[in-house]
Short mmCIF file of N, CA and C in Angstrom, two decimals:
data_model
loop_
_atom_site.label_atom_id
_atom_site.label_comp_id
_atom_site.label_asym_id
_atom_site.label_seq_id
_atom_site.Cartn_x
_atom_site.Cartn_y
_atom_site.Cartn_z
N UNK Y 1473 -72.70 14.21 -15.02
CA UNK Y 1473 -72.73 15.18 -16.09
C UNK Y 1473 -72.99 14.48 -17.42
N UNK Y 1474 -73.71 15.45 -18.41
CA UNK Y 1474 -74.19 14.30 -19.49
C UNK Y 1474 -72.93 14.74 -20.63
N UNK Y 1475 -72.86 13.60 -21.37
CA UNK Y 1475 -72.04 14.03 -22.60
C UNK Y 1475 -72.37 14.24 -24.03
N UNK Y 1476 -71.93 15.25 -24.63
CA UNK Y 1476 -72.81 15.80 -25.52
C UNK Y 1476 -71.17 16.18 -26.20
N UNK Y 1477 -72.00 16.16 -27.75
CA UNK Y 1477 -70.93 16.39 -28.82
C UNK Y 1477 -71.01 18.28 -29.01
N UNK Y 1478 -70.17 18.47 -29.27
CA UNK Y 1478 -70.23 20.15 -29.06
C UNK Y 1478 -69.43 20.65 -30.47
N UNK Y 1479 -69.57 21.61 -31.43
CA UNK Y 1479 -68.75 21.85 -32.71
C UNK Y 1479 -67.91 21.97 -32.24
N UNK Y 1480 -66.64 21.71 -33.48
CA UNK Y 1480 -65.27 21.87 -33.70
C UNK Y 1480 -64.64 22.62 -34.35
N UNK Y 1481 -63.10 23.28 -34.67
CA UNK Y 1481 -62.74 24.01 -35.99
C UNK Y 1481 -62.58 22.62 -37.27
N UNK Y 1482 -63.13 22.85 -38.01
CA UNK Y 1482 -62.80 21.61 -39.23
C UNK Y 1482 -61.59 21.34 -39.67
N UNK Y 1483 -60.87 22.58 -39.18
CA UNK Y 1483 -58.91 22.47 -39.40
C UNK Y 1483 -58.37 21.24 -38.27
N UNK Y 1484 -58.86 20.79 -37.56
CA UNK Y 1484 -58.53 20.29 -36.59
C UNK Y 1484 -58.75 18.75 -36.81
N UNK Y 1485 -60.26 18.67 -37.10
CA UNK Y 1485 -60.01 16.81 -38.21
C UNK Y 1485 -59.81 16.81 -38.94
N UNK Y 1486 -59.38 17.63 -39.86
CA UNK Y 1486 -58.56 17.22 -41.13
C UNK Y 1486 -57.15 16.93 -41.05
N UNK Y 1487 -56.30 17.73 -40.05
CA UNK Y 1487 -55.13 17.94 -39.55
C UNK Y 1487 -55.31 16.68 -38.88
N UNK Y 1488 -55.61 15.87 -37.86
CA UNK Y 1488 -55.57 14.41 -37.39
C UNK Y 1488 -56.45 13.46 -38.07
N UNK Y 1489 -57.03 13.80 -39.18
CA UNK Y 1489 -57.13 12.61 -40.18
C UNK Y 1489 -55.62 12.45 -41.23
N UNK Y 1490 -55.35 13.56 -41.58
CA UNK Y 1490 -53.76 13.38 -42.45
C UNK Y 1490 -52.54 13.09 -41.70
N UNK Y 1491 -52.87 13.09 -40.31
CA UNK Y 1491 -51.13 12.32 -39.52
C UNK Y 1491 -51.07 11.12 -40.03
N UNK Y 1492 -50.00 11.18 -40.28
CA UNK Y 1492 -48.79 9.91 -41.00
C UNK Y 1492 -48.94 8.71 -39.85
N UNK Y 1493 -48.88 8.93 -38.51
CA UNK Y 1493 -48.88 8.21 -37.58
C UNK Y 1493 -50.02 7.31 -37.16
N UNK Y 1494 -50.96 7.80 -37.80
CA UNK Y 1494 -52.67 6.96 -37.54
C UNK Y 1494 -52.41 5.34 -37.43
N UNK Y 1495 -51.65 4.74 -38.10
CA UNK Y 1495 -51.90 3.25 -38.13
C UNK Y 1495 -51.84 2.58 -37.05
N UNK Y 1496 -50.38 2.97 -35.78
CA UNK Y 1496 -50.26 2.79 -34.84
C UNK Y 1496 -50.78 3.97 -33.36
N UNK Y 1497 -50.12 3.12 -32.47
CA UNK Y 1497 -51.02 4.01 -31.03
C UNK Y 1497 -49.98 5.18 -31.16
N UNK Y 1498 -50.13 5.88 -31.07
CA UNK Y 1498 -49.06 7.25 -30.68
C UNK Y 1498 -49.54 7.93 -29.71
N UNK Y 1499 -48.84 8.49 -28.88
CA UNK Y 1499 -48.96 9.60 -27.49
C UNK Y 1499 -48.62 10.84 -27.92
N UNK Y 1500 -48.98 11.64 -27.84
CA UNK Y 1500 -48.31 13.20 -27.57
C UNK Y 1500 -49.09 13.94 -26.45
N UNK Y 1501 -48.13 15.01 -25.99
CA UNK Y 1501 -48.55 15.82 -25.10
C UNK Y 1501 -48.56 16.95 -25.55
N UNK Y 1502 -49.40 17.83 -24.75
CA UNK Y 1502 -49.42 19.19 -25.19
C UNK Y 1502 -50.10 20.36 -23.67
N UNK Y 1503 -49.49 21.22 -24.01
CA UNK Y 1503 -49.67 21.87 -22.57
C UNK Y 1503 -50.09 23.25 -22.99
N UNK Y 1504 -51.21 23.50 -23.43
CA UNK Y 1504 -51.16 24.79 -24.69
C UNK Y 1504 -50.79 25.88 -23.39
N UNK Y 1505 -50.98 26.07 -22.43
CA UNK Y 1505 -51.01 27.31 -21.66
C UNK Y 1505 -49.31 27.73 -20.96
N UNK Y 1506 -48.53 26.36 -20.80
CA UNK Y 1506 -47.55 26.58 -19.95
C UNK Y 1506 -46.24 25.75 -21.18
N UNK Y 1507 -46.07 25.90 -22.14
CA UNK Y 1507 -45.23 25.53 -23.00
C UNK Y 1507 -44.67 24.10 -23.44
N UNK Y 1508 -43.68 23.26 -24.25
CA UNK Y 1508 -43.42 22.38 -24.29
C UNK Y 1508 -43.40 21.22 -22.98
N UNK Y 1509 -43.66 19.80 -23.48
CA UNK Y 1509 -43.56 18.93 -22.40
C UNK Y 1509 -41.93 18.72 -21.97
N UNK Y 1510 -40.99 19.59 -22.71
CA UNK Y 1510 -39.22 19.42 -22.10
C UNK Y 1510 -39.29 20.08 -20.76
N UNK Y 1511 -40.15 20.76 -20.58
CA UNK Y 1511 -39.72 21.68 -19.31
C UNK Y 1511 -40.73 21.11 -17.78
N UNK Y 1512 -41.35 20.05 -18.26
CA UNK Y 1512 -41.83 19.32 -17.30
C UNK Y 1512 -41.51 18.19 -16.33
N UNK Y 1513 -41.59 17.95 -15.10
CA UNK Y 1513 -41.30 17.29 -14.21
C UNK Y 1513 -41.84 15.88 -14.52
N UNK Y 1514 -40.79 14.88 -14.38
CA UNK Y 1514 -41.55 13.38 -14.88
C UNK Y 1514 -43.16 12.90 -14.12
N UNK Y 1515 -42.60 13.34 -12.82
CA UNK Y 1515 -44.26 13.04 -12.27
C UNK Y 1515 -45.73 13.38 -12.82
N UNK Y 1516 -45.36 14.78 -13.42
CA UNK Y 1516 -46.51 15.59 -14.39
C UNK Y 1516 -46.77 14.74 -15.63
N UNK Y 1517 -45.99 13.78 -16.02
CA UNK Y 1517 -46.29 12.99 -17.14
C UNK Y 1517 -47.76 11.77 -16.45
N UNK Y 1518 -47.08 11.03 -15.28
CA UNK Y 1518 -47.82 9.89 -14.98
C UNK Y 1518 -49.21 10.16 -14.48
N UNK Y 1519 -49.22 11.72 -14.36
CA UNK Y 1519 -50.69 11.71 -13.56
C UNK Y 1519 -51.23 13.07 -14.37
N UNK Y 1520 -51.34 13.22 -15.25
CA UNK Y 1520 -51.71 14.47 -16.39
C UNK Y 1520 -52.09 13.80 -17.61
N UNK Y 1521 -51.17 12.76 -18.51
CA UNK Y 1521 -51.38 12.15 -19.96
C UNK Y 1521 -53.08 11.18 -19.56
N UNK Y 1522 -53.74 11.29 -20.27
CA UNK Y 1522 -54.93 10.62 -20.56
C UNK Y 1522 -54.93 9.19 -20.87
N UNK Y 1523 -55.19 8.26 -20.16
CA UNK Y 1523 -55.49 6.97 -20.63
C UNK Y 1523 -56.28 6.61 -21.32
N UNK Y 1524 -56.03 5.76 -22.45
CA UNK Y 1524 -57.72 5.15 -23.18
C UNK Y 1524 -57.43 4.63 -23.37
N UNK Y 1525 -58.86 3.26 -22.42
CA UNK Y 1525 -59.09 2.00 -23.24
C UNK Y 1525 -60.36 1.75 -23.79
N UNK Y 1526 -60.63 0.55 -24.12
CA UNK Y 1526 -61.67 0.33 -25.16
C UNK Y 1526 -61.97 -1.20 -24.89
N UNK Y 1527 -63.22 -1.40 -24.45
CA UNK Y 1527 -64.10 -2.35 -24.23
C UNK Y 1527 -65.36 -2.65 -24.81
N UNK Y 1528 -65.54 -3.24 -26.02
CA UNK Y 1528 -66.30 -3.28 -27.11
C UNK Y 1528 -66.19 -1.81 -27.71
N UNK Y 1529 -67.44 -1.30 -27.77
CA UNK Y 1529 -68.10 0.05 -27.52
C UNK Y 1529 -67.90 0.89 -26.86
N UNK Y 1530 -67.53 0.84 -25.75
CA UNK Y 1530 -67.30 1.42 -24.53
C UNK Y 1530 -65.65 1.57 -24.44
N UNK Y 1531 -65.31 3.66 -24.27
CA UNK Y 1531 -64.24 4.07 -24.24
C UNK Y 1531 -63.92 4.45 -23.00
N UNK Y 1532 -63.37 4.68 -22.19
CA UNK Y 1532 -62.65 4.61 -21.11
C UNK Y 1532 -61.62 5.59 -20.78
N UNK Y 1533 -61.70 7.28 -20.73
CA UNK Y 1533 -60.79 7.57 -20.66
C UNK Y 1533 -60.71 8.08 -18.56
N UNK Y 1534 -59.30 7.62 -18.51
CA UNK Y 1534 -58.77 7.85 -16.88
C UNK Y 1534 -57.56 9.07 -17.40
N UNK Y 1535 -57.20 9.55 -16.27
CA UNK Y 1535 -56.38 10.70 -16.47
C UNK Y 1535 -55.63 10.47 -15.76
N UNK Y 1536 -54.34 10.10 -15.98
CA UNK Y 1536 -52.39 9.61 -15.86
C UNK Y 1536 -52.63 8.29 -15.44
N UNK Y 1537 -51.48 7.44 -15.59
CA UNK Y 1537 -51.13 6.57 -14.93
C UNK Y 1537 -51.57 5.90 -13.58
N UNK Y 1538 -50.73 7.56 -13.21
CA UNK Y 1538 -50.96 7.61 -11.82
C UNK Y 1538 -52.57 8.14 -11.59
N UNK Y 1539 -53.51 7.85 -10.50
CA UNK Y 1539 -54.46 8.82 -10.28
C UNK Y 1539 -54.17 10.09 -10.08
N UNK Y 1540 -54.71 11.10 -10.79
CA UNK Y 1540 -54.48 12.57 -10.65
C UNK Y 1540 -55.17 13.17 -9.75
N UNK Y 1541 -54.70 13.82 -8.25
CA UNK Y 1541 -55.75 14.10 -7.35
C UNK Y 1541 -56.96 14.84 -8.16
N UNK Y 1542 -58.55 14.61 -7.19
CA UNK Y 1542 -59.57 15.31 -7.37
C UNK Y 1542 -59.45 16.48 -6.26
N UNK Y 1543 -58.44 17.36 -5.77
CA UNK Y 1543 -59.36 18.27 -4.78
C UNK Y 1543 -59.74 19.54 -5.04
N UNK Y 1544 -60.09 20.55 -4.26
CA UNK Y 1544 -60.40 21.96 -4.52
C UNK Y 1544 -59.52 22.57 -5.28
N UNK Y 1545 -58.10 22.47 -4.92
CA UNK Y 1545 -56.90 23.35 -5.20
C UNK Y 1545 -56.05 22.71 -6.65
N UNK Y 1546 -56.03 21.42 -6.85
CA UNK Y 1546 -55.72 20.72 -7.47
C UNK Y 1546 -56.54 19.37 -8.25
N UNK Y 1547 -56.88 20.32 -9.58
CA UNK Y 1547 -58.12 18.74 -10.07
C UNK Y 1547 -58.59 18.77 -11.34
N UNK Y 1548 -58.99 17.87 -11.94
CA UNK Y 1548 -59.02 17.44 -13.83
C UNK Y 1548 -60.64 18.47 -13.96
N UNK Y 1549 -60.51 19.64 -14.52
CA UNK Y 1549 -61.78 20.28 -14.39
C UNK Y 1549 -62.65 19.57 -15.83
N UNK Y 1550 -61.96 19.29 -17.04
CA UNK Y 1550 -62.70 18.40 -18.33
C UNK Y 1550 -61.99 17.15 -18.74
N UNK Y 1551 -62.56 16.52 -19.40
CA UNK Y 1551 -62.27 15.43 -20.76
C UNK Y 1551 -63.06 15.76 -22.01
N UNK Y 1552 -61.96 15.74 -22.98
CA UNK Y 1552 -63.43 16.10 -24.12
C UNK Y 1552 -62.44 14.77 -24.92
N UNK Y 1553 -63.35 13.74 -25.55
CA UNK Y 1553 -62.77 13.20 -26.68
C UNK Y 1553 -63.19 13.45 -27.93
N UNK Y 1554 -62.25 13.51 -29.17
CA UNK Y 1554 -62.38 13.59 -30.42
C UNK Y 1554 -62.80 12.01 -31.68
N UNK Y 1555 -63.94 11.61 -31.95
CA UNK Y 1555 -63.56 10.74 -32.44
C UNK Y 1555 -64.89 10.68 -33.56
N UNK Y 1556 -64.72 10.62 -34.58
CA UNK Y 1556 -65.37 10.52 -35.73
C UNK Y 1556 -66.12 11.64 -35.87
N UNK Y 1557 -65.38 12.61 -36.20
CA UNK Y 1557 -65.41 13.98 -36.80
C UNK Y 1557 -66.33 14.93 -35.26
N UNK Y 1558 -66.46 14.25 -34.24
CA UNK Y 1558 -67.16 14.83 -32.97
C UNK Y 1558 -66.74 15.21 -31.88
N UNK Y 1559 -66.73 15.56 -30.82
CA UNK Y 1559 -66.01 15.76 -30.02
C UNK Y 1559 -66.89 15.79 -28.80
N UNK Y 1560 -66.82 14.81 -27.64
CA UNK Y 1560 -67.62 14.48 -26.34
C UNK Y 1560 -66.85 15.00 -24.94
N UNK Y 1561 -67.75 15.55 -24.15
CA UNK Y 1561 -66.95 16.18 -23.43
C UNK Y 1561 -68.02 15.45 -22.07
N UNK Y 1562 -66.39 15.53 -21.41
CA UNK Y 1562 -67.43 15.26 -19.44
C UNK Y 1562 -66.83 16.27 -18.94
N UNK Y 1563 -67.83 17.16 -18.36
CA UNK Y 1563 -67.06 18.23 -17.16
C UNK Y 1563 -67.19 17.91 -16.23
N UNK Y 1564 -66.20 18.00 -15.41
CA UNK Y 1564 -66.16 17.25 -13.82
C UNK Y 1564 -66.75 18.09 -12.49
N UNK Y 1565 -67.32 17.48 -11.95
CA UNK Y 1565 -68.38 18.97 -10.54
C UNK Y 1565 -67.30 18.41 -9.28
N UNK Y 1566 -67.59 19.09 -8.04
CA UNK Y 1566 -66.85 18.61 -7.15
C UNK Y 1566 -66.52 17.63 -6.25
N UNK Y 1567 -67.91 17.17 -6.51
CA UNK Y 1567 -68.40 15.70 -5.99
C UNK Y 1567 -67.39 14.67 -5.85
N UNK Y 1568 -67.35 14.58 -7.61
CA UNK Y 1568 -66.57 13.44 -8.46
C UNK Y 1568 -65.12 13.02 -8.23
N UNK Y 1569 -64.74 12.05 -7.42
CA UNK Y 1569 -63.23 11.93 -6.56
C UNK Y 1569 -62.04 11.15 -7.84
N UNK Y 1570 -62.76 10.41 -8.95
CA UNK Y 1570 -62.08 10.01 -9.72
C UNK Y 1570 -62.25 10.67 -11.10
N UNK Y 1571 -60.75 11.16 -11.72
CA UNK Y 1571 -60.78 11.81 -13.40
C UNK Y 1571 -61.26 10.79 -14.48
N UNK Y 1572 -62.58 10.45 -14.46
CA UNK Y 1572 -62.50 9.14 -15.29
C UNK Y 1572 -63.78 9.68 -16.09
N UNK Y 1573 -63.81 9.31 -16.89
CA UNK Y 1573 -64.96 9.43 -18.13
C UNK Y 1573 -65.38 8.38 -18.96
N UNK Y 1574 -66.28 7.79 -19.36
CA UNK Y 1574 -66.57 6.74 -19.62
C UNK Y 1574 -67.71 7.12 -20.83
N UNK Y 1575 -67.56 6.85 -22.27
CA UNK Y 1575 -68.19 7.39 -24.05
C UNK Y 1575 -68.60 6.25 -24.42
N UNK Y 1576 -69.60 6.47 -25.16
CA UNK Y 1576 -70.35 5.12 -26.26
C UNK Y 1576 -69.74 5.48 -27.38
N UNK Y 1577 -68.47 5.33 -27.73
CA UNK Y 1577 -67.67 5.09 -28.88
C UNK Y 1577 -67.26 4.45 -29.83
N UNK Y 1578 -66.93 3.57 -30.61
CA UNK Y 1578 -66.55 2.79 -31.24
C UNK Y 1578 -65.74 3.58 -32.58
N UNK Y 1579 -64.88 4.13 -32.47
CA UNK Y 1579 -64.54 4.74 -33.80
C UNK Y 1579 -62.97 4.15 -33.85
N UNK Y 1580 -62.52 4.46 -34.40
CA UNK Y 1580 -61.01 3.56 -34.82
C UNK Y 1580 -59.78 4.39 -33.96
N UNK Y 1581 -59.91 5.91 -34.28
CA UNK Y 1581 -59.25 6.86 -33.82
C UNK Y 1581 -59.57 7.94 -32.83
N UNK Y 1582 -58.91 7.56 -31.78
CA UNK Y 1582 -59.44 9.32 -30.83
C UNK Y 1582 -58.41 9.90 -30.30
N UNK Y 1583 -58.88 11.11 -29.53
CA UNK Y 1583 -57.99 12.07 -29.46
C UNK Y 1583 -58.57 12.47 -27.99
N UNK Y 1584 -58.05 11.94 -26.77
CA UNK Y 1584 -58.44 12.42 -25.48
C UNK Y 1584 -57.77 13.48 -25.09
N UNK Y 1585 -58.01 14.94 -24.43
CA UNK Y 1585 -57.49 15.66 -24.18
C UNK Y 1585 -58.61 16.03 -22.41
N UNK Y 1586 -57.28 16.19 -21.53
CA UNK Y 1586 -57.65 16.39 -19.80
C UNK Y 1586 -57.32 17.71 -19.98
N UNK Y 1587 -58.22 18.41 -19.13
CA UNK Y 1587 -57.54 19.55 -18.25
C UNK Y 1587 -57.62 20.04 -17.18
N UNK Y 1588 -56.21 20.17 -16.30
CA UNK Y 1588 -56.00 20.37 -15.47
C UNK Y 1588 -55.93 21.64 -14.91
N UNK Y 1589 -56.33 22.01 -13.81
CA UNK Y 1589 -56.42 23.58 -13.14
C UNK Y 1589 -55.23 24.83 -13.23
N UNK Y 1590 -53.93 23.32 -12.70
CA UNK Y 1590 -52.78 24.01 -12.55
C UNK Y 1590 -51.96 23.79 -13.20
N UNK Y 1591 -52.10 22.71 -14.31
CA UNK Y 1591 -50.64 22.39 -15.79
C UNK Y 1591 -51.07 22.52 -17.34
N UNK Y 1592 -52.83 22.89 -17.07
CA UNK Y 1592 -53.04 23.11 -18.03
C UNK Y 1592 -53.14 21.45 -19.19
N UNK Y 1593 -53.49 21.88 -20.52
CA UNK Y 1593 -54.14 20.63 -21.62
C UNK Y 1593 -53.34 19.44 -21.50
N UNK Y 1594 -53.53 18.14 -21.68
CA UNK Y 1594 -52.67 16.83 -21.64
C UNK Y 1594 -53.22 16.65 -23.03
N UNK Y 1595 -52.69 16.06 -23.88
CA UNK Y 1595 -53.60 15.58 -25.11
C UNK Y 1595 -52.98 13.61 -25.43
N UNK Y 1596 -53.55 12.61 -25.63
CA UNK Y 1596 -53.00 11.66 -26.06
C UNK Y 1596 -54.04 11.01 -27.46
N UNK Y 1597 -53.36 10.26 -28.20
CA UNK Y 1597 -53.80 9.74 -29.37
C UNK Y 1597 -54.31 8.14 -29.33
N UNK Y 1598 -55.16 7.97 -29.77
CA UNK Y 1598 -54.87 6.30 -29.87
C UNK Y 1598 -55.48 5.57 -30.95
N UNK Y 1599 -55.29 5.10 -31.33
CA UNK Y 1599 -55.47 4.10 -32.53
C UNK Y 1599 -55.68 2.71 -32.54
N UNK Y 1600 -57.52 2.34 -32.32
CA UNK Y 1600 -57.54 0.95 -32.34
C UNK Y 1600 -57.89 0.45 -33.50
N UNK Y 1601 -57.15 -1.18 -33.77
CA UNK Y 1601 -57.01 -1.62 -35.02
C UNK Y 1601 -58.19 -2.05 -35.15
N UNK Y 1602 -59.45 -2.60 -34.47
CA UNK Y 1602 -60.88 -3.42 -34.76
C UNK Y 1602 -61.64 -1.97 -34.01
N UNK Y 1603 -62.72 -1.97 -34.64
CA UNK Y 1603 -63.66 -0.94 -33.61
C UNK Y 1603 -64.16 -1.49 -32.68
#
């Protein structure tokens, strides 16, 4: 699937350009459909939160810790990342056995957000200090 930058609300990078927290890596979760991350099962953390790393240029996002199954009933249907005022998305077909997405990025700050069929949005932050 190809990745392509798609518009945004402009409330949305302005609101994560003014977090206080930018300097360092910070995590948050967010589950817009099924409520706070208190009411979640620890396992839903390790295989739902978005990983990103960063290899030169090259961003890297995997979805949990843990691998998050790919099957029919249960599986990461997007990735979209946020990073220098854009937002790149991979949609996943059925083929595809691993949640992994792989961006020509280099920006300082992004904002990976997975979603899942059955728990709904993961969102994580990250903040690298060199591009």
């Amino acid at each position: 699937m190809a990745r392509r930058p798609i518009p945004i609300d402009k409330t949305m990078i302005a609101k994560a350009a003014r977090s206080p927290e930018k300097h360092f890596v910070k995590t948050y979760y967010v589950r817009s459909d099924r409520g706070t991350i208190n009411g979640n099962r620890r396992r839903d953390l390790g295989s739902h939160v978005p990983v990103v790393e960063r290899d030169g240029t090259t961003t890297r996002v995997t979805v949990g810790a843990v691998p998050h199954p790919m099957g029919r009933d249960h599986r990461i249907d997007w990735i979209e990342l946020l990073a220098g005022g854009k937002v790149y998305r991979h949609d996943f077909d059925e083929q595809e056995k691993k949640a992994e997405a792989v961006f020509d990025i280099d920006d300082h700050e992004v904002i990976a957000t997975a979603y899942c069929n059955r728990q709904g949005s993961w969102s994580c932050r990250k903040w690298f200090s060199e591009p």
